[in-house]
mmCIF file of N, CA, C and O in Angstrom:
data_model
loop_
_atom_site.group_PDB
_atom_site.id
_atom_site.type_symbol
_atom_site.label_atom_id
_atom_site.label_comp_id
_atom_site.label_asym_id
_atom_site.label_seq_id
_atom_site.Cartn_x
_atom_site.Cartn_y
_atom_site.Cartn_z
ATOM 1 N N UNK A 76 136.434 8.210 126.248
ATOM 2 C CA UNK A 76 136.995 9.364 125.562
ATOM 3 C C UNK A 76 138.142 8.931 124.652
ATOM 4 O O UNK A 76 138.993 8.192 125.149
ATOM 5 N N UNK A 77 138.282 9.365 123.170
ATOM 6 C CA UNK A 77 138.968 8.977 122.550
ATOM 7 C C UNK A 77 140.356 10.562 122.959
ATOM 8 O O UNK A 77 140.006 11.714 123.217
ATOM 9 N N UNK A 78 141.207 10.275 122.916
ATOM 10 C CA UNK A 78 142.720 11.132 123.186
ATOM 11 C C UNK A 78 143.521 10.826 122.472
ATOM 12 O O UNK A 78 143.913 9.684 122.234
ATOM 13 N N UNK A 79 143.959 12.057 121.922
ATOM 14 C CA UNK A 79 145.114 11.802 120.640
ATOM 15 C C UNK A 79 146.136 12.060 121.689
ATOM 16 O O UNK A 79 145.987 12.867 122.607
ATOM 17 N N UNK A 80 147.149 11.342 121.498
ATOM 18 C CA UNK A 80 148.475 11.067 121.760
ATOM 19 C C UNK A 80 149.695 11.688 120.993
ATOM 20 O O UNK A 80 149.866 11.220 119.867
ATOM 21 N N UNK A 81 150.404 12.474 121.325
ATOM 22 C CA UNK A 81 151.972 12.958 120.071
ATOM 23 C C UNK A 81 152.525 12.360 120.529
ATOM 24 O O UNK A 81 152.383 12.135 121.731
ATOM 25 N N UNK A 82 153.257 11.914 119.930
ATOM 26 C CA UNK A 82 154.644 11.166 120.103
ATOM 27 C C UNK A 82 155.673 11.891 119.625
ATOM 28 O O UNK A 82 155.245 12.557 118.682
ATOM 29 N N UNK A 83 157.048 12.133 119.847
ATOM 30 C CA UNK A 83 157.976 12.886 119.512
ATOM 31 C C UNK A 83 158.891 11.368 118.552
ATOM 32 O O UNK A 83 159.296 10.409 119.208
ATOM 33 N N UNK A 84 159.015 11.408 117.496
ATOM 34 C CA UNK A 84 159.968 10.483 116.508
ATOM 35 C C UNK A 84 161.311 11.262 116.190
ATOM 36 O O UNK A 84 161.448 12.342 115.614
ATOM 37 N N UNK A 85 162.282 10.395 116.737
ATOM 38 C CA UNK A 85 163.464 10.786 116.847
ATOM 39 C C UNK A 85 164.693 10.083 115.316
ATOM 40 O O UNK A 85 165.379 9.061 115.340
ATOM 41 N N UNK A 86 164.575 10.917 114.391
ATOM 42 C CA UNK A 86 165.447 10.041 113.744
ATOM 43 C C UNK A 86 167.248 9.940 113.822
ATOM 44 O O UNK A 86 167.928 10.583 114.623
ATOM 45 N N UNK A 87 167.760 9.023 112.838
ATOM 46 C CA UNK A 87 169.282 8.490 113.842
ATOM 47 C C UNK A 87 169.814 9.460 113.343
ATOM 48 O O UNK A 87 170.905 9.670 113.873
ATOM 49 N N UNK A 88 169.449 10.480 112.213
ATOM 50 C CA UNK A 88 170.680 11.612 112.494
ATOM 51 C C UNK A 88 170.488 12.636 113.648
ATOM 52 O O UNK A 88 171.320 13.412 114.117
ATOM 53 N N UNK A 89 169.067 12.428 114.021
ATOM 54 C CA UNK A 89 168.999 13.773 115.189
ATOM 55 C C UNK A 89 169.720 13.034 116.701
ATOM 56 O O UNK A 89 170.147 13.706 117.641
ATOM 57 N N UNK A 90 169.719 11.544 116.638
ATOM 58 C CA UNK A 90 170.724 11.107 117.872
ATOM 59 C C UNK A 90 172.083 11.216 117.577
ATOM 60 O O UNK A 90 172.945 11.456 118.421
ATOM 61 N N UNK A 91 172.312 11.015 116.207
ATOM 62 C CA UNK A 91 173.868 11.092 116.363
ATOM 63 C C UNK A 91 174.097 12.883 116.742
ATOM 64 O O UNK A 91 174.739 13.203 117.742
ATOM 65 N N UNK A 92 173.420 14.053 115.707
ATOM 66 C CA UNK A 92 173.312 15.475 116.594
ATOM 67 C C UNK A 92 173.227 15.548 117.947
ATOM 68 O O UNK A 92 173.231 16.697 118.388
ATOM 69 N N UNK A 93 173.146 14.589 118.807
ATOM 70 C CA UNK A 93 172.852 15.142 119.933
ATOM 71 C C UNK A 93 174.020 14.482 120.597
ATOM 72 O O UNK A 93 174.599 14.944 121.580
ATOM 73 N N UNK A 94 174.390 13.106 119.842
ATOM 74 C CA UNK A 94 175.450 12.425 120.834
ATOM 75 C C UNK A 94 177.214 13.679 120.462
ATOM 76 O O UNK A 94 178.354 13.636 120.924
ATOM 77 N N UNK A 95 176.712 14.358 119.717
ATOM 78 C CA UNK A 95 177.810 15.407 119.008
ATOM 79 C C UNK A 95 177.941 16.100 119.835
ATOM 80 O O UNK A 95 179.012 16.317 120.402
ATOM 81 N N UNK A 96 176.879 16.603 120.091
ATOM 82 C CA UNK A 96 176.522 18.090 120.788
ATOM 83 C C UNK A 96 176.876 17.985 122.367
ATOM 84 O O UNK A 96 177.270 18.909 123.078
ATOM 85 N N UNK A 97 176.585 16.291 122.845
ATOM 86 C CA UNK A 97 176.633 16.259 124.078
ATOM 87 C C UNK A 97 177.935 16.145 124.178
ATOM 88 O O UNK A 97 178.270 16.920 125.073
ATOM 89 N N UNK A 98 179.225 15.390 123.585
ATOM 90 C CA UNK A 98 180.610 15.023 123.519
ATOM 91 C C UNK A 98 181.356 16.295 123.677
ATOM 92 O O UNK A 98 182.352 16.501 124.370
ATOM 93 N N UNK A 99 180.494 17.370 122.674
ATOM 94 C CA UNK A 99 181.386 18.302 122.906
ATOM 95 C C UNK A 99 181.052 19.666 123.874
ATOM 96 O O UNK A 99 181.739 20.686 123.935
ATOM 97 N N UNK A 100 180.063 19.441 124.453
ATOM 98 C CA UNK A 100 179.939 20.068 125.715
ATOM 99 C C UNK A 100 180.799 19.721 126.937
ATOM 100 O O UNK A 100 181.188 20.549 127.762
ATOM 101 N N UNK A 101 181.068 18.325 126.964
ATOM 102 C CA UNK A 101 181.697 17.658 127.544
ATOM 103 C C UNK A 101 182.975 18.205 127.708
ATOM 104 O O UNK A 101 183.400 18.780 128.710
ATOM 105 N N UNK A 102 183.654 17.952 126.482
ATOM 106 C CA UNK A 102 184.984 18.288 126.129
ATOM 107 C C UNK A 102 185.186 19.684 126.313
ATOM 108 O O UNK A 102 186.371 19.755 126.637
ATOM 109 N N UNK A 103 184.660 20.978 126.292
ATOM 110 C CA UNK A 103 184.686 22.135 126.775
ATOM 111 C C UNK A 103 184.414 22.415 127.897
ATOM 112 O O UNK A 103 184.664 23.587 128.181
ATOM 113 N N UNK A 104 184.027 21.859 128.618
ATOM 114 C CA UNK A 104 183.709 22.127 129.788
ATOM 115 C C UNK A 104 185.115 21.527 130.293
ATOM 116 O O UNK A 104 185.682 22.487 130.814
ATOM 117 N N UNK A 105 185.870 20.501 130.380
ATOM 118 C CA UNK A 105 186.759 19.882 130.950
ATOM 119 C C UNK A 105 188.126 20.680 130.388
ATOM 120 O O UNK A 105 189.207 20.763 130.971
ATOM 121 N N UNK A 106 187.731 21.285 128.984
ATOM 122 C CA UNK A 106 188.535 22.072 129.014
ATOM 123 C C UNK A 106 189.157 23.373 129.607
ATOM 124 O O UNK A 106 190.299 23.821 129.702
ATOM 125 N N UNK A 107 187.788 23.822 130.000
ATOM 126 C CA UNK A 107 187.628 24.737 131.255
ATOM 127 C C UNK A 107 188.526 24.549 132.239
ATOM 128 O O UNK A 107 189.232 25.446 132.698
ATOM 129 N N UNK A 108 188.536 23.064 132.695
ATOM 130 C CA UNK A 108 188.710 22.901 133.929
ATOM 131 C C UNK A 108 187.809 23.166 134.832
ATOM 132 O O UNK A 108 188.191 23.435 135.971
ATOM 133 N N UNK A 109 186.114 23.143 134.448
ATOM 134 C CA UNK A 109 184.917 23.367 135.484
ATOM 135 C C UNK A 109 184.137 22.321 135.706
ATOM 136 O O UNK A 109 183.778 21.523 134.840
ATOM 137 N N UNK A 110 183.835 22.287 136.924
ATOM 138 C CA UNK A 110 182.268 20.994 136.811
ATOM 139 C C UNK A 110 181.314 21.098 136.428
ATOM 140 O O UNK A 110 180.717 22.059 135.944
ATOM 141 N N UNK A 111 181.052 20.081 136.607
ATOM 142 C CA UNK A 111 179.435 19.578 136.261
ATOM 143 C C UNK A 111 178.591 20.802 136.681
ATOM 144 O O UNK A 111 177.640 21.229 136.027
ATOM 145 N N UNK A 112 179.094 21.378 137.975
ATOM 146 C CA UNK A 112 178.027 21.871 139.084
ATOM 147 C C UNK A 112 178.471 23.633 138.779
ATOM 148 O O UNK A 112 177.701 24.533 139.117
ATOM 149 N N UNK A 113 179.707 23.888 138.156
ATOM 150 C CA UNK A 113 180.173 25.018 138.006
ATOM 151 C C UNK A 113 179.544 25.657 136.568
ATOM 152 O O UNK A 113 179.352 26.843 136.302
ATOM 153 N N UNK A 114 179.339 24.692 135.895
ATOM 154 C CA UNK A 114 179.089 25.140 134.496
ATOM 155 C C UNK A 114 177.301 25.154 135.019
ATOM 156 O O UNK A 114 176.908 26.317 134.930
ATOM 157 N N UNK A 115 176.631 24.596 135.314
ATOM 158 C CA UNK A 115 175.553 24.516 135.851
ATOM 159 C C UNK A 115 175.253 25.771 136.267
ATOM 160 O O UNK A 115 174.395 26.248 135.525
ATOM 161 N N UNK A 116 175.723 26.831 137.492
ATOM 162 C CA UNK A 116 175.710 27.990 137.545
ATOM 163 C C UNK A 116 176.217 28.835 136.663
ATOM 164 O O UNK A 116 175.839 30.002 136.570
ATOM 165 N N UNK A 117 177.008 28.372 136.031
ATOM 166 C CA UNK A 117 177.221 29.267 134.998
ATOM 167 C C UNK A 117 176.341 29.365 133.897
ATOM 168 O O UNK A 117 176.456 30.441 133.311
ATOM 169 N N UNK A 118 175.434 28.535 133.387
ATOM 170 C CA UNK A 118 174.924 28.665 132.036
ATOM 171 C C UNK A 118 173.576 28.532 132.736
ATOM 172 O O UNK A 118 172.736 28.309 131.863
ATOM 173 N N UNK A 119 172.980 28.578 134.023
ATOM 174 C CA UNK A 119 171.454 28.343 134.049
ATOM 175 C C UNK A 119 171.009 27.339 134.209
ATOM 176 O O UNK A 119 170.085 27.222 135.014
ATOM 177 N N UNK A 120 171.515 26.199 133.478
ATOM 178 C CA UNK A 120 171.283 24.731 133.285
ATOM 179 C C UNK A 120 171.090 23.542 134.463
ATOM 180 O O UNK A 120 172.060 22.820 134.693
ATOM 181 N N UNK A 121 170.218 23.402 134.982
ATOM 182 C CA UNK A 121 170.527 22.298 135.735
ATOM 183 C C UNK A 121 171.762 21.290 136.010
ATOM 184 O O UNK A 121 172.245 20.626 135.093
ATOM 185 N N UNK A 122 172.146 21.238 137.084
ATOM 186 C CA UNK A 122 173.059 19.891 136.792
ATOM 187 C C UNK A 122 173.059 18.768 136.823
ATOM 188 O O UNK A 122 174.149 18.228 136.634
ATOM 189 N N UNK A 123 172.033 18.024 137.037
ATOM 190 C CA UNK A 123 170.981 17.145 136.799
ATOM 191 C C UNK A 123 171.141 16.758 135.154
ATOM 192 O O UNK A 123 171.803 15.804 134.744
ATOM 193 N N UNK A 124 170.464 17.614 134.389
ATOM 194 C CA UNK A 124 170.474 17.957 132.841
ATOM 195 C C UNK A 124 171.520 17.683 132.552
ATOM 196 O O UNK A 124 171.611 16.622 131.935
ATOM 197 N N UNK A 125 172.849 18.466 132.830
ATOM 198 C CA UNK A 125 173.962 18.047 131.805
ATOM 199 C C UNK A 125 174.707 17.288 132.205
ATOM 200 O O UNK A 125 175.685 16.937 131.544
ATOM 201 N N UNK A 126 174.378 16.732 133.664
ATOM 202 C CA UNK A 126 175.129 15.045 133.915
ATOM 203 C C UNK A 126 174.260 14.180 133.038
ATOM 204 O O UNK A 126 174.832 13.766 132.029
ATOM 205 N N UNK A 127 173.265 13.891 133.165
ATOM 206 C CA UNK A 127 172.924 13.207 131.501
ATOM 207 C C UNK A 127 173.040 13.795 130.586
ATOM 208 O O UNK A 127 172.749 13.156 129.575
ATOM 209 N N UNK A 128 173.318 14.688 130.442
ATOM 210 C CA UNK A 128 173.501 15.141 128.154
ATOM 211 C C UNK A 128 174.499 14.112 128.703
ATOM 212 O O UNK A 128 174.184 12.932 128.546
ATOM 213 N N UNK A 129 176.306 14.539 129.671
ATOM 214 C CA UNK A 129 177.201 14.108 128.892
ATOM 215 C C UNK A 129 177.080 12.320 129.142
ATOM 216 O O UNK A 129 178.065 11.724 128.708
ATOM 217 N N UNK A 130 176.058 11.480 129.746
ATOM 218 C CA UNK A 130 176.001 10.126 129.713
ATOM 219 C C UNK A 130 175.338 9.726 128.615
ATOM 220 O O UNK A 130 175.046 8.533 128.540
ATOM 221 N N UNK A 131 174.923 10.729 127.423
ATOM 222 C CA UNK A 131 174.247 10.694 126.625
ATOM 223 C C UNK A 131 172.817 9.814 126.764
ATOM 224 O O UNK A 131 172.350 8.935 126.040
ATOM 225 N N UNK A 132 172.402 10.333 127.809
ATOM 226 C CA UNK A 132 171.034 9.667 128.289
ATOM 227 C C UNK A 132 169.693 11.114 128.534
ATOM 228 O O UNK A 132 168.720 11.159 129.286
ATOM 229 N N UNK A 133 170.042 11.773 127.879
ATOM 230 C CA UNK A 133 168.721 13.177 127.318
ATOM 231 C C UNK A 133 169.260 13.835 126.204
ATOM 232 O O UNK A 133 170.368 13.976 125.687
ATOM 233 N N UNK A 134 167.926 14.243 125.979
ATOM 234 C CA UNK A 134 167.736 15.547 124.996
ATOM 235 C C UNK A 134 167.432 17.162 125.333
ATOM 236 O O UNK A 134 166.717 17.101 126.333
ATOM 237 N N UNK A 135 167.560 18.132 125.101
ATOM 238 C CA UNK A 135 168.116 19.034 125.674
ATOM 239 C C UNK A 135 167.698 20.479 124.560
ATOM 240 O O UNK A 135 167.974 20.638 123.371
ATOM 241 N N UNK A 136 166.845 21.485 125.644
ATOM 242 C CA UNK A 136 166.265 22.298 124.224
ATOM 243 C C UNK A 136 167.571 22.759 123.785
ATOM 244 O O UNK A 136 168.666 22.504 124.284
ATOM 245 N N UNK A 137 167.178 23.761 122.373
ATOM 246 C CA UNK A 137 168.122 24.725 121.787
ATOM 247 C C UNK A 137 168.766 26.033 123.249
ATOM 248 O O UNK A 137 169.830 26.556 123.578
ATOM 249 N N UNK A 138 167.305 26.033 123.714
ATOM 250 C CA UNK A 138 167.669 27.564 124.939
ATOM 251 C C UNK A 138 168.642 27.192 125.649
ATOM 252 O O UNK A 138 169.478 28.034 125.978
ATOM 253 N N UNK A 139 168.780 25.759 126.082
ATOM 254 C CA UNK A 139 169.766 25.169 127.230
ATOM 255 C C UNK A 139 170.867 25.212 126.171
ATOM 256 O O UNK A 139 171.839 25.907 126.468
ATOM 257 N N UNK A 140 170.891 24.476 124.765
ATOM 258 C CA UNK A 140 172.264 24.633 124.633
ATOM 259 C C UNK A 140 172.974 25.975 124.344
ATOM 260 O O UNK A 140 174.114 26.186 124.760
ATOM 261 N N UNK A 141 172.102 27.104 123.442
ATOM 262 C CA UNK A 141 172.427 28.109 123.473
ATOM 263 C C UNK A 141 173.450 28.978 125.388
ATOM 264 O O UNK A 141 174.574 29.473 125.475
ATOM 265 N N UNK A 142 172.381 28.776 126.491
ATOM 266 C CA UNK A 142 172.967 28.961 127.611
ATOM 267 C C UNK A 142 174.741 28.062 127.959
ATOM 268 O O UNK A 142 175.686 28.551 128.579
ATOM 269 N N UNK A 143 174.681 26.943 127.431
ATOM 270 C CA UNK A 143 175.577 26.453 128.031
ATOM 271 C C UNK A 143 177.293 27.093 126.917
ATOM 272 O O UNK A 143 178.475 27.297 127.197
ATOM 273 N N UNK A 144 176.562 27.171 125.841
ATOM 274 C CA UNK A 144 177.762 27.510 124.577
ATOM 275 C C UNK A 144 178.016 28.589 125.357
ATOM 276 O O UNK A 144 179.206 28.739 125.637
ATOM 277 N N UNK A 145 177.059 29.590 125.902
ATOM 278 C CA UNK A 145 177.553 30.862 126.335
ATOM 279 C C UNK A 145 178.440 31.058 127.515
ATOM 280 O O UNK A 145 179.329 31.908 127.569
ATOM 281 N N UNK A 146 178.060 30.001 128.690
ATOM 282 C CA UNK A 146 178.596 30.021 129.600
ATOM 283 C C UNK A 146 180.262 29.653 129.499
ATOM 284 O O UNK A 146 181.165 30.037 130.242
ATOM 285 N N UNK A 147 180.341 28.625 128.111
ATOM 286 C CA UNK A 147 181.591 27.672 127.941
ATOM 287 C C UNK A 147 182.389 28.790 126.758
ATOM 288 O O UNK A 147 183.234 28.582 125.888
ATOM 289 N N UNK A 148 181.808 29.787 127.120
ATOM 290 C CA UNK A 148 182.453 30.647 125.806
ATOM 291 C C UNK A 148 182.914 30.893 124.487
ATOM 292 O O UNK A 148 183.787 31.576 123.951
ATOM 293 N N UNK A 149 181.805 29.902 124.067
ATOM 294 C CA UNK A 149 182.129 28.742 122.459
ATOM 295 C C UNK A 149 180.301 29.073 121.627
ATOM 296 O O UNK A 149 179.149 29.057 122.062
ATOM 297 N N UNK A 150 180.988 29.363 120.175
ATOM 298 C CA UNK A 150 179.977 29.602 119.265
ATOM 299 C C UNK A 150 179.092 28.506 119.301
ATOM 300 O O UNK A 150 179.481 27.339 119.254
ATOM 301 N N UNK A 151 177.460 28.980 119.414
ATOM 302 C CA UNK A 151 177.117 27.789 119.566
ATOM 303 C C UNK A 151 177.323 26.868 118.001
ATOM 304 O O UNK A 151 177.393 25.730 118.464
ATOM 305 N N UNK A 152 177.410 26.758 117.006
ATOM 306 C CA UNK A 152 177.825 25.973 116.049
ATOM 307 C C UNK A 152 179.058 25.321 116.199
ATOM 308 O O UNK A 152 179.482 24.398 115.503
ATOM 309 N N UNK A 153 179.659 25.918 117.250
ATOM 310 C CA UNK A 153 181.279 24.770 117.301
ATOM 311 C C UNK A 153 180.250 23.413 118.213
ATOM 312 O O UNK A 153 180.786 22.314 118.353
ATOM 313 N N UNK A 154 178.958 23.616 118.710
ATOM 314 C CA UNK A 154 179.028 22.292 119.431
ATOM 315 C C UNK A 154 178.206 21.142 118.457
ATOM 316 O O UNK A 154 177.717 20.115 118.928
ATOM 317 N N UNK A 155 178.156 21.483 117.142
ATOM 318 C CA UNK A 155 177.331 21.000 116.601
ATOM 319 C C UNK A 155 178.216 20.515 115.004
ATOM 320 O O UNK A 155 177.668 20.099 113.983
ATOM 321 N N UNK A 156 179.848 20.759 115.251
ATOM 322 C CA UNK A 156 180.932 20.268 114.585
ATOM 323 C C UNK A 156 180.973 19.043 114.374
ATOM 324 O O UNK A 156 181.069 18.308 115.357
ATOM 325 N N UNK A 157 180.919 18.518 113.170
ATOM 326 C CA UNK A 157 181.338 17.064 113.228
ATOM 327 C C UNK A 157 183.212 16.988 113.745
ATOM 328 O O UNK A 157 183.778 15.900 113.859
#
């Protein structure tokens, strides 16, 4: 059987977007003063998930970040600030 395969191609501005996006989830959240595990209930998100966003070791839909901007009480375009 022949099987087509997708591959997802990641180019370096969509990693540097994400290493952005993940830094500053980071940084709001600590600004909080919440965890890993607090913001986790708070936005829906696994905490699994956003202990890697912030090791910058995943990618992460729009729905999750939309949830987490909400939980961290921040437009989601501030996480996407240079």
């Amino acid at each position: 059987k022949n099987r087509m395969r997708s591959f997802i191609y990641t180019t370096s501005q969509e990693v540097v977007k994400m290493v952005i996006i993940n830094y500053h989830i980071k940084q709001y959240r600590l600004a909080m003063g919440i965890s890993q595990r607090q913001l986790a209930r708070l936005s829906g998100v696994g905490q699994a998930t956003i202990s890697r966003m912030e090791r910058q070791q995943g990618d992460v839909s729009l729905i999750s970040i939309c949830q987490i901007a909400k939980a961290l009480k921040v437009p989601v375009y501030k996480l996407f600030d240079y």
